[in-house]
Short mmCIF file of C-alpha atoms in Angstrom, two decimals:
data_model
loop_
_atom_site.label_atom_id
_atom_site.label_comp_id
_atom_site.label_asym_id
_atom_site.label_seq_id
_atom_site.Cartn_x
_atom_site.Cartn_y
_atom_site.Cartn_z
CA MET A 10 34.74 47.32 18.72
CA SER A 11 36.74 50.55 18.53
CA SER A 12 39.07 51.03 21.03
CA GLN A 13 37.18 53.93 22.94
CA GLY A 14 34.00 51.69 22.91
CA ARG A 15 36.70 48.80 24.35
CA VAL A 16 37.47 50.97 27.12
CA THR A 17 34.39 52.61 28.02
CA ALA A 18 32.92 48.96 28.19
CA TRP A 19 35.87 48.08 30.49
CA ARG A 20 35.17 50.94 32.91
CA VAL A 21 31.95 50.25 33.16
CA GLY A 22 32.27 46.54 33.74
CA ILE A 23 34.80 47.60 36.64
CA ALA A 24 32.34 50.02 38.35
CA VAL A 25 29.37 46.87 38.07
CA VAL A 26 31.93 43.98 39.27
CA VAL A 27 33.12 46.69 42.55
CA LEU A 28 29.60 48.17 43.13
CA GLY A 29 28.24 44.58 42.61
CA ALA A 30 30.63 42.92 45.10
CA TRP A 31 29.85 45.66 47.66
CA GLU A 32 26.22 45.54 47.75
CA GLY A 33 26.49 41.70 47.56
CA GLY A 34 28.75 41.70 50.90
CA VAL A 35 26.37 43.59 52.78
CA ALA A 36 23.23 41.34 51.85
CA ALA A 37 24.82 38.40 52.54
CA GLY A 38 25.91 39.63 56.17
CA ALA A 39 30.01 39.73 55.02
CA ILE A 40 30.33 43.73 55.31
CA ASP A 41 28.77 45.21 58.23
CA PRO A 42 27.23 48.42 56.37
CA PHE A 43 27.36 50.54 59.90
CA PHE A 44 31.06 51.16 58.68
CA LEU A 45 31.06 50.95 55.05
CA SER A 46 27.62 51.33 54.21
CA ARG A 47 26.46 50.10 50.96
CA PRO A 48 25.99 51.66 47.24
CA SER A 49 22.23 51.24 46.97
CA ALA A 50 21.82 53.69 50.59
CA ILE A 51 24.67 56.05 49.16
CA THR A 52 23.17 56.84 45.97
CA ALA A 53 19.50 57.17 47.41
CA ARG A 54 21.18 59.96 49.95
CA VAL A 55 22.69 61.49 46.67
CA ALA A 56 19.63 61.98 45.15
CA ALA A 57 17.52 62.93 48.39
CA TRP A 58 20.10 65.85 48.96
CA ILE A 59 19.60 66.71 45.18
CA MET A 60 15.72 66.38 45.13
CA SER A 61 15.56 67.99 48.68
CA GLY A 62 17.94 71.19 47.29
CA THR A 63 20.07 70.62 50.59
CA LEU A 64 23.31 70.23 48.02
CA TRP A 65 23.40 73.00 46.07
CA PRO A 66 24.36 76.09 48.55
CA HIS A 67 26.91 73.66 49.69
CA LEU A 68 28.17 72.38 46.49
CA TRP A 69 28.27 75.72 45.24
CA VAL A 70 30.26 77.37 48.23
CA THR A 71 32.73 74.75 48.09
CA LEU A 72 33.11 75.56 44.03
CA GLU A 73 33.33 78.90 44.76
CA GLU A 74 36.21 78.55 47.00
CA ALA A 75 38.22 76.09 44.43
CA LEU A 76 37.70 78.02 41.63
CA LEU A 77 38.79 81.53 43.38
CA GLY A 78 41.79 79.79 44.99
CA LEU A 79 42.78 78.31 41.59
CA ALA A 80 42.50 82.17 40.00
CA ILE A 81 44.31 83.57 42.57
CA GLY A 82 47.08 80.96 43.46
CA GLY A 83 47.40 80.75 39.56
CA VAL A 84 47.86 84.49 38.85
CA LEU A 85 50.37 84.77 41.61
CA GLY A 86 52.16 81.53 41.05
CA ILE A 87 52.86 82.23 37.14
CA ALA A 88 53.61 85.92 38.12
CA ALA A 89 56.25 84.98 40.74
CA GLY A 90 57.43 82.43 38.21
CA PHE A 91 57.97 84.47 35.53
CA ALA A 92 59.84 86.83 37.58
CA LEU A 93 62.11 84.58 38.98
CA ALA A 94 62.99 82.86 35.58
CA ARG A 95 63.88 86.27 34.45
CA ALA A 96 65.96 87.31 37.71
CA PRO A 97 68.42 84.05 37.83
CA LEU A 98 70.22 85.86 40.74
CA ALA A 99 67.17 86.12 42.96
CA ALA A 100 65.91 82.91 41.77
CA ARG A 101 69.16 81.63 43.50
CA VAL A 102 68.89 83.58 46.93
CA LEU A 103 65.38 82.59 47.56
CA ASP A 104 65.66 79.15 46.47
CA PRO A 105 65.98 77.70 49.99
CA TYR A 106 63.06 79.85 51.24
CA ILE A 107 60.75 78.91 48.39
CA ALA A 108 61.35 75.14 49.28
CA MET A 109 61.07 75.65 53.43
CA LEU A 110 57.47 77.31 52.64
CA ASN A 111 56.62 74.39 50.00
CA ALA A 112 57.65 71.73 52.73
CA VAL A 113 55.06 73.35 54.81
CA PRO A 114 51.73 70.91 55.75
CA ARG A 115 49.09 72.59 54.71
CA VAL A 116 46.76 70.86 57.22
CA VAL A 117 48.87 72.65 59.96
CA LEU A 118 47.80 76.04 58.20
CA ALA A 119 44.52 75.39 57.96
CA PRO A 120 43.80 76.36 61.91
CA LEU A 121 45.87 79.53 61.45
CA PHE A 122 43.78 80.60 58.42
CA LEU A 123 40.84 80.15 60.19
CA LEU A 124 42.05 82.16 63.23
CA TRP A 125 43.16 84.86 60.61
CA PHE A 126 40.47 84.94 57.93
CA GLY A 127 37.67 83.83 59.81
CA LEU A 128 35.10 80.99 59.69
CA ASP A 129 33.61 82.13 55.72
CA ILE A 130 35.11 81.10 52.59
CA TRP A 131 38.45 83.27 52.69
CA SER A 132 40.19 81.09 54.93
CA LYS A 133 39.48 78.48 52.31
CA ILE A 134 40.47 80.36 49.54
CA ALA A 135 43.76 80.91 51.22
CA LEU A 136 44.55 77.22 51.72
CA ALA A 137 43.74 76.39 48.21
CA VAL A 138 45.95 79.17 46.93
CA THR A 139 48.78 77.70 49.21
CA LEU A 140 48.51 74.79 47.47
CA VAL A 141 47.67 76.08 43.91
CA PHE A 142 50.79 78.60 44.06
CA PHE A 143 53.21 76.33 44.38
CA VAL A 144 52.54 73.90 41.58
CA MET A 145 52.14 77.20 39.11
CA PHE A 146 55.10 78.67 40.12
CA PHE A 147 57.89 75.61 39.66
CA ASN A 148 55.74 75.14 36.46
CA THR A 149 56.13 78.39 35.13
CA LEU A 150 59.77 78.71 36.15
CA GLN A 151 60.42 75.26 34.63
CA GLY A 152 58.90 76.17 31.44
CA VAL A 153 60.52 79.84 31.01
CA ARG A 154 63.66 78.05 31.91
CA ASP A 155 63.13 75.65 29.66
CA ALA A 156 62.23 77.52 26.28
CA ASP A 157 64.47 76.40 23.72
CA ARG A 158 67.68 78.23 23.08
CA ALA A 159 67.69 77.94 19.43
CA LEU A 160 63.90 79.34 19.12
CA VAL A 161 65.16 81.92 21.68
CA ASN A 162 68.31 82.93 19.61
CA ASN A 163 66.16 82.83 16.09
CA VAL A 164 63.60 85.25 17.46
CA ARG A 165 66.36 87.82 18.65
CA MET A 166 68.50 87.66 15.50
CA LEU A 167 64.93 88.33 13.70
CA GLY A 168 64.85 91.48 15.87
CA ALA A 169 63.14 90.72 19.07
CA SER A 170 63.32 93.00 22.00
CA GLU A 171 63.19 91.41 25.33
CA ARG A 172 59.23 92.43 25.69
CA GLN A 173 58.85 90.68 22.40
CA LEU A 174 60.77 87.69 23.52
CA VAL A 175 58.54 87.28 26.32
CA ARG A 176 55.64 87.53 24.46
CA HIS A 177 56.52 85.61 21.38
CA VAL A 178 58.57 82.73 22.86
CA LEU A 179 58.53 82.19 26.74
CA MET A 180 54.85 82.74 27.61
CA PRO A 181 53.89 80.33 24.98
CA SER A 182 56.82 77.84 25.79
CA ALA A 183 55.78 78.26 29.62
CA LEU A 184 52.06 78.02 28.66
CA THR A 185 52.47 73.90 27.93
CA TRP A 186 53.96 73.71 31.37
CA ILE A 187 51.41 75.63 33.05
CA LEU A 188 48.16 73.83 31.21
CA SER A 189 49.62 70.89 31.83
CA SER A 190 49.86 71.62 35.57
CA LEU A 191 46.16 73.23 35.73
CA GLN A 192 44.58 69.44 35.97
CA SER A 193 46.69 68.92 39.39
CA SER A 194 46.10 72.22 40.29
CA LEU A 195 42.37 72.21 39.95
CA GLY A 196 42.63 68.98 42.04
CA LEU A 197 44.38 70.63 44.42
CA ALA A 198 42.16 73.68 44.85
CA MET A 199 39.43 71.48 45.92
CA VAL A 200 41.42 69.39 48.43
CA GLY A 201 42.22 72.85 49.71
CA ALA A 202 38.97 74.02 49.91
CA VAL A 203 37.26 70.95 51.31
CA VAL A 204 40.21 70.30 53.83
CA GLY A 205 39.60 73.98 55.13
CA GLU A 206 35.69 73.21 55.19
CA TYR A 207 36.13 70.05 57.08
CA LEU A 208 38.26 71.63 59.93
CA GLY A 209 35.98 74.49 60.59
CA ALA A 210 33.02 75.88 58.63
CA THR A 211 29.30 76.49 58.12
CA HIS A 212 28.89 75.72 54.31
CA GLY A 213 30.39 73.80 51.68
CA LEU A 214 30.71 69.41 51.19
CA GLY A 215 33.66 69.32 53.69
CA TYR A 216 31.45 70.64 56.44
CA MET A 217 28.73 68.02 55.13
CA ILE A 218 31.01 65.30 55.48
CA ALA A 219 32.36 66.28 58.66
CA GLN A 220 28.75 66.82 60.02
CA ALA A 221 27.72 63.14 58.72
CA GLU A 222 31.30 61.72 60.77
CA GLY A 223 29.99 63.64 63.81
CA THR A 224 27.01 61.30 63.91
CA PHE A 225 28.63 58.33 62.58
CA ASP A 226 26.56 58.61 59.52
CA THR A 227 28.73 56.47 57.28
CA THR A 228 26.44 56.58 54.22
CA GLY A 229 26.45 60.98 54.26
CA VAL A 230 30.33 60.61 54.27
CA PHE A 231 30.74 58.12 51.19
CA ALA A 232 27.76 60.56 49.52
CA GLY A 233 29.70 63.41 50.24
CA MET A 234 32.76 61.86 48.69
CA THR A 235 30.85 60.60 45.88
CA ILE A 236 29.53 64.14 45.00
CA LEU A 237 33.11 65.10 45.14
CA SER A 238 34.78 62.94 42.93
CA ILE A 239 32.02 63.63 40.19
CA VAL A 240 32.76 67.47 40.34
CA VAL A 241 36.28 66.68 39.77
CA VAL A 242 35.89 64.39 37.22
CA VAL A 243 33.74 66.91 35.46
CA THR A 244 35.44 70.06 35.80
CA SER A 245 38.69 68.21 34.78
CA ALA A 246 36.78 67.09 31.20
CA GLY A 247 36.48 71.08 31.08
CA VAL A 248 39.90 71.86 31.61
CA SER A 249 41.11 69.22 29.08
CA ARG A 250 38.79 70.68 26.51
CA VAL A 251 40.28 74.00 27.20
CA GLU A 252 43.89 72.96 27.45
CA ARG A 253 43.40 71.08 23.90
CA ARG A 254 41.87 74.05 22.44
CA LEU A 255 44.98 76.34 23.62
CA LEU A 256 47.48 73.64 22.38
CA ARG A 257 46.14 72.53 18.80
CA TRP A 258 49.29 73.45 17.29
CA LYS A 259 50.66 70.50 18.69
CA HIS A 260 48.25 67.85 16.87
CA MET B 18 75.94 88.99 -16.19
CA ARG B 19 76.67 86.24 -13.78
CA GLN B 20 80.04 86.93 -12.62
CA THR B 21 82.27 84.57 -10.30
CA GLN B 22 85.45 86.64 -9.67
CA GLY B 23 84.09 90.47 -9.73
CA PHE B 24 83.32 90.54 -6.05
CA MET B 25 87.03 90.93 -5.27
CA ASN B 26 86.69 94.56 -5.64
CA ARG B 27 83.36 94.95 -3.89
CA PRO B 28 83.24 96.49 -0.15
CA ILE B 29 83.99 94.58 2.62
CA ALA B 30 80.99 93.15 4.36
CA LEU B 31 82.33 91.38 7.54
CA GLU B 32 85.85 91.52 8.87
CA LEU B 33 86.96 89.27 11.39
CA ASP B 34 90.47 90.72 12.85
CA ARG B 35 92.64 88.16 14.99
CA VAL B 36 89.83 86.81 16.51
CA SER B 37 89.65 84.18 19.43
CA HIS B 38 87.36 82.70 21.71
CA ASP B 39 87.43 80.75 24.79
CA PHE B 40 84.76 78.62 26.60
CA ARG B 41 84.82 77.99 30.06
CA THR B 42 84.19 74.18 30.56
CA SER B 43 81.86 72.72 33.65
CA ASP B 44 85.06 71.80 35.55
CA GLY B 45 86.12 75.06 35.20
CA ARG B 46 88.57 74.87 32.37
CA VAL B 47 89.28 76.94 29.60
CA TYR B 48 88.37 75.49 26.02
CA ARG B 49 90.06 77.92 22.93
CA ALA B 50 87.31 77.02 20.15
CA VAL B 51 88.66 79.71 17.78
CA ASP B 52 92.38 80.82 17.99
CA ASP B 53 93.03 84.03 15.96
CA VAL B 54 91.10 83.97 12.74
CA SER B 55 91.40 86.52 10.45
CA LEU B 56 88.91 86.87 7.46
CA SER B 57 87.40 89.37 5.46
CA ILE B 58 84.39 88.56 2.94
CA SER B 59 83.43 91.00 0.27
CA ALA B 60 79.80 91.94 -0.39
CA GLY B 61 77.80 90.06 -2.32
CA ALA B 62 79.98 86.99 -1.85
CA PHE B 63 78.71 83.19 -1.17
CA VAL B 64 81.49 81.94 1.15
CA ALA B 65 81.25 78.14 2.47
CA ILE B 66 83.08 77.16 5.82
CA VAL B 67 83.92 73.45 6.05
CA GLY B 68 86.20 71.75 8.68
CA PRO B 69 85.76 68.41 10.75
CA SER B 70 82.88 68.53 13.54
CA GLY B 71 83.52 70.09 16.47
CA CYS B 72 86.34 72.46 14.79
CA GLY B 73 84.32 75.65 16.03
CA LYS B 74 82.63 76.54 12.77
CA SER B 75 79.36 77.26 14.86
CA THR B 76 80.96 79.23 17.33
CA LEU B 77 82.61 81.42 14.23
CA LEU B 78 79.43 82.18 12.79
CA ASN B 79 78.19 82.94 16.18
CA LEU B 80 80.33 85.47 16.96
CA ILE B 81 79.79 87.06 13.38
CA ALA B 82 76.10 86.75 14.53
CA GLY B 83 76.84 88.80 17.82
CA LEU B 84 75.50 85.99 19.62
CA LEU B 85 79.04 85.32 21.08
CA MET B 86 81.47 88.00 21.67
CA PRO B 87 85.51 87.78 20.92
CA THR B 88 87.64 86.91 24.23
CA SER B 89 90.32 88.85 21.72
CA GLY B 90 90.04 90.48 18.29
CA ARG B 91 87.41 92.10 16.70
CA VAL B 92 84.70 91.66 14.59
CA ARG B 93 83.53 94.61 11.89
CA VAL B 94 80.26 94.52 10.30
CA GLU B 95 80.52 96.55 7.10
CA GLY B 96 83.40 98.64 8.39
CA HIS B 97 81.79 99.06 11.96
CA ASP B 98 82.78 97.18 15.12
CA GLN B 99 80.05 95.22 16.31
CA GLN B 100 78.40 95.77 19.31
CA GLY B 101 75.54 93.28 20.46
CA LEU B 102 73.55 91.36 17.75
CA ASN B 103 74.94 92.02 13.83
CA ARG B 104 71.20 93.36 12.77
CA ARG B 105 72.30 93.17 9.19
CA ALA B 106 72.32 89.48 9.19
CA THR B 107 69.80 86.68 9.48
CA TYR B 108 70.78 83.38 10.86
CA MET B 109 69.37 80.18 9.89
CA PHE B 110 70.25 77.53 12.37
CA GLN B 111 70.91 74.20 12.25
CA GLN B 112 68.21 73.38 14.63
CA GLU B 113 64.27 73.55 14.02
CA THR B 114 63.69 77.57 15.15
CA LEU B 115 59.91 77.83 14.01
CA LEU B 116 57.92 78.63 16.45
CA PRO B 117 55.64 75.62 16.64
CA TRP B 118 52.33 77.82 18.44
CA LYS B 119 52.46 79.91 15.07
CA ASP B 120 51.35 78.92 11.66
CA VAL B 121 53.54 79.13 8.44
CA ARG B 122 52.46 82.52 7.97
CA ASP B 123 52.74 84.01 11.32
CA ASN B 124 56.29 82.60 11.40
CA VAL B 125 57.20 83.85 8.21
CA ALA B 126 56.06 87.41 8.87
CA LEU B 127 57.52 87.05 12.65
CA GLY B 128 60.68 89.62 11.46
CA LEU B 129 58.26 92.05 10.00
CA ILE B 130 55.73 92.29 13.46
CA LEU B 131 58.55 92.50 15.48
CA ALA B 132 60.02 95.34 13.38
CA GLY B 133 56.74 97.19 13.88
CA LEU B 134 54.79 96.42 10.83
CA SER B 135 51.28 95.96 10.95
CA LYS B 136 49.86 92.50 10.93
CA ALA B 137 47.91 93.09 7.35
CA ASP B 138 51.01 94.61 5.77
CA ALA B 139 53.24 91.76 7.28
CA HIS B 140 50.66 88.97 6.35
CA ALA B 141 50.29 90.76 2.84
CA ARG B 142 54.24 90.48 2.31
CA ALA B 143 54.61 86.79 4.08
CA ASP B 144 51.78 85.58 1.49
CA ASP B 145 54.20 86.46 -1.23
CA TRP B 146 57.27 84.72 -0.08
CA ILE B 147 55.24 81.69 1.17
CA ALA B 148 54.49 81.95 -2.66
CA ARG B 149 57.76 81.98 -3.50
CA VAL B 150 58.63 79.24 -1.87
CA GLY B 151 55.62 76.85 -2.89
CA LEU B 152 53.68 76.75 0.18
CA THR B 153 50.78 78.63 -0.39
CA PRO B 154 48.33 75.87 0.34
CA PHE B 155 49.74 75.11 3.61
CA ALA B 156 49.99 78.99 4.90
CA SER B 157 47.57 78.13 7.87
CA HIS B 158 49.31 75.36 8.91
CA TYR B 159 51.23 74.52 11.99
CA PRO B 160 54.92 73.22 11.32
CA SER B 161 54.25 70.13 13.44
CA GLN B 162 52.45 69.40 10.16
CA LEU B 163 54.62 70.36 7.59
CA SER B 164 57.40 67.79 6.24
CA GLY B 165 61.24 68.71 7.14
CA GLY B 166 61.95 69.99 3.75
CA MET B 167 58.92 72.27 4.00
CA ARG B 168 59.82 73.64 7.35
CA LYS B 169 63.20 74.22 5.97
CA ARG B 170 61.50 76.31 3.13
CA VAL B 171 59.13 78.07 5.99
CA THR B 172 62.32 79.26 7.60
CA MET B 173 64.61 80.44 4.57
CA ALA B 174 61.42 82.48 3.88
CA GLN B 175 61.20 83.81 7.46
CA ASN B 176 64.89 84.84 7.04
CA TRP B 177 64.77 86.12 3.87
CA ILE B 178 61.92 88.60 3.96
CA LEU B 179 63.89 90.72 6.11
CA ASP B 180 65.78 91.92 3.32
CA ARG B 181 68.94 91.89 5.58
CA PRO B 182 72.19 91.86 3.11
CA GLN B 183 74.00 89.21 5.13
CA VAL B 184 72.69 85.48 5.43
CA LEU B 185 74.21 83.39 8.16
CA MET B 186 73.48 79.59 7.74
CA ASP B 187 74.69 76.92 9.94
CA GLU B 188 74.46 73.66 8.51
CA PRO B 189 70.93 74.11 7.39
CA PHE B 190 70.13 71.17 5.58
CA SER B 191 72.03 68.65 7.13
CA ALA B 192 69.28 67.09 8.85
CA LEU B 193 67.06 66.38 5.40
CA ASP B 194 67.34 63.79 3.10
CA VAL B 195 69.83 63.64 -0.15
CA HIS B 196 67.05 64.61 -2.64
CA THR B 197 65.53 67.07 -0.55
CA ARG B 198 68.44 68.71 0.53
CA GLN B 199 69.73 69.06 -3.57
CA LEU B 200 66.22 70.71 -3.90
CA MET B 201 66.79 73.23 -1.17
CA GLU B 202 70.61 73.87 -2.28
CA THR B 203 68.96 74.42 -5.56
CA GLU B 204 66.24 77.09 -4.38
CA LEU B 205 68.79 78.71 -2.05
CA LEU B 206 70.90 79.54 -5.01
CA ALA B 207 67.63 80.72 -7.01
CA LEU B 208 66.90 83.17 -4.23
CA TRP B 209 70.75 84.14 -3.65
CA ASP B 210 70.94 84.72 -7.50
CA VAL B 211 67.89 87.25 -7.27
CA GLY B 212 69.38 89.34 -4.53
CA VAL B 213 67.80 92.20 -2.32
CA ALA B 214 65.19 93.97 -4.55
CA GLY B 215 66.56 92.34 -7.59
CA THR B 216 69.66 94.10 -7.47
CA THR B 217 72.86 93.26 -5.32
CA ARG B 218 73.14 89.86 -4.04
CA ARG B 219 73.39 89.10 -0.41
CA THR B 220 76.60 87.91 1.59
CA VAL B 221 76.31 84.33 2.42
CA VAL B 222 78.29 82.73 5.27
CA PHE B 223 77.17 79.01 5.09
CA VAL B 224 79.01 76.55 7.37
CA THR B 225 78.98 72.86 6.67
CA HIS B 226 80.64 69.67 7.12
CA ASP B 227 80.13 68.60 4.12
CA LEU B 228 82.78 69.52 1.37
CA GLU B 229 80.79 68.44 -1.86
CA GLU B 230 77.81 70.92 -0.67
CA ALA B 231 80.47 73.59 0.14
CA ILE B 232 81.83 73.53 -3.39
CA ALA B 233 78.66 73.00 -5.18
CA LEU B 234 77.00 76.55 -3.78
CA ALA B 235 79.89 78.75 -2.56
CA ASP B 236 82.49 81.37 -4.49
CA GLU B 237 85.07 80.59 -1.74
CA VAL B 238 85.61 77.91 0.63
CA ILE B 239 87.52 78.34 3.64
CA VAL B 240 88.63 75.21 5.81
CA LEU B 241 89.13 75.47 9.40
CA SER B 242 91.70 73.07 11.26
CA ALA B 243 90.40 70.58 13.71
CA GLY B 244 89.41 71.59 16.98
CA PRO B 245 90.61 72.95 19.88
CA ALA B 246 91.83 76.58 18.74
CA SER B 247 90.93 76.03 15.21
CA ARG B 248 92.47 78.51 12.60
CA ILE B 249 91.80 78.76 8.87
CA VAL B 250 94.14 76.25 7.21
CA ALA B 251 93.15 77.01 3.30
CA ARG B 252 91.21 79.20 1.27
CA HIS B 253 90.14 78.30 -2.08
CA ALA B 254 88.25 80.24 -4.81
CA VAL B 255 85.62 78.40 -6.62
CA SER B 256 85.27 79.53 -10.26
CA LEU B 257 82.54 76.98 -11.32
CA PRO B 258 80.21 79.39 -13.92
CA ARG B 259 76.95 80.19 -12.45
CA PRO B 260 73.80 79.74 -12.63
CA ARG B 261 74.91 76.03 -11.59
CA ASP B 262 72.98 72.74 -12.40
CA LEU B 263 73.54 71.27 -8.98
CA ARG B 264 72.62 67.72 -10.44
CA GLU B 265 74.97 67.79 -12.79
CA LEU B 266 77.71 69.62 -11.36
CA ARG B 267 79.29 67.27 -9.02
CA THR B 268 80.54 64.90 -12.02
CA THR B 269 82.14 67.76 -14.04
CA ASP B 270 85.99 67.60 -14.07
CA ALA B 271 86.18 71.51 -12.98
CA PHE B 272 84.36 70.14 -9.60
CA VAL B 273 86.08 66.65 -9.17
CA GLU B 274 89.24 68.47 -9.53
CA LEU B 275 88.47 71.07 -6.92
CA TYR B 276 87.27 68.57 -4.49
CA ARG B 277 90.21 66.70 -4.90
CA ALA B 278 92.11 69.70 -3.88
CA ILE B 279 90.59 70.65 -0.95
CA TRP B 280 90.00 67.16 0.18
CA SER B 281 93.86 66.95 0.35
CA VAL B 282 93.52 70.07 3.09
CA LEU B 283 90.61 68.74 4.97
CA ARG B 284 91.50 64.97 5.22
CA GLY B 285 94.16 65.48 7.60
CA GLU B 286 91.96 67.44 9.35
CA VAL B 287 89.10 65.33 9.73
CA ILE B 288 91.68 62.38 10.99
CA LYS B 289 92.87 64.74 13.50
CA SER B 290 89.84 65.33 15.08
CA GLN B 291 88.61 61.78 14.85
CA ALA B 292 91.56 61.03 16.56
CA SER B 293 91.39 63.44 19.53
CA VAL B 294 87.58 62.13 19.78
CA GLY B 295 89.09 58.52 19.90
CA ALA B 296 91.29 59.70 22.59
CA HIS B 297 88.29 61.05 24.75
CA VAL B 298 86.31 57.90 24.16
#
């Protein structure tokens, strides 16, 4: 068997064992489904949401928030990272402030954003931006600073101006760092969107989970979590493909 | 006519006038890398600088390149005081310097693109050079897909395509195995022999710690003392006839004689540098 085949077999095996034990435990009376629900019920609930169409508007809102948060946070983070990497003095001056801002727990910000931006999508996007920004910022900063001195000197000797240096060396060098953080940034953007919805919203996966929790509907909570994880896995695979394409010179 | 001595009456390409360079170490002390070096190099000469490791060879080359400014003294390029980078020179570094995200063609064409040539023109000229270094089938490969020797060929093409009259090289072949290295040295001499536009040869300053390599390639070997505060301790003219067959050259009497003479000077410096390294360890 190929190694990929063996990996897939193991993955499926683990899922079967865990879900089987869970379902069996409930059937045998060892697990109380009121607290933990059961895989068959969760699957049925997900299917029902899909069939009835109630899922789509919520899923769409969450994705919209996460992707806009990722885009805005990404652009701001990359721009700020580049600016400070090229201005070492400003970077040193601002360093403690950046550390302070990054230390703020985002959950604490969520109610403030609700107050400032209202119940609709912009408060969630703001939350996602605060999470994505710092990851992108630090990676860009590091990527530019980390650019190989020999590469920089060589391109300068070949006649590059400051702008050409950025374009031909610093940008591509930072890109590898930025892309490697894209995966975790995407996850964080989803977290930002869902936490925001959870604390106050009229739509979204976080809202669905909060509603279910409000009525002690554990099956609904697990169904929401299941959909969330599937969405992240699928979008991550997409990001990986983009990454491989842009970094094809590495292989 | 291939000559070995005639460049003495050629114009001066590079001149160091009592150049010193200090570095500040991380604990705030001053480290003098190069001390009071004066040197002039004629246009078209192939000069090798040898010395024990850590003797300031690379510092000297970086001063000539304009990547470092002298703490005192001055560097003159073709009679003009150096300001900023030396735009008459290309520089082949010891490290890998090909951009890993550009393929061979884009890497070779880079200097032309930076100078504002259109992509089509730059690529056309790059393809000529890729053919000259024998890499036509690899024009669309990325550096990570090439062997060390191939990458050095690409780097040579990237530098020599610019037709600059001076070529600075800092142990460019030290990472290669012996056979690839000899091949690259032969190719380097062939390229140098052709000159710019088939007429004037370029001025080459070639830094190495390998005395054999220095004698085999150069018209003149300059020996630097062990660091800190390296100075020039000897200059030897190498009057071996050109073109040189690098496979046979090293066993000829003239070569061995030169080697003995220069090694008698270099040996002392190597021992000194090892003694000071030992004292630090």
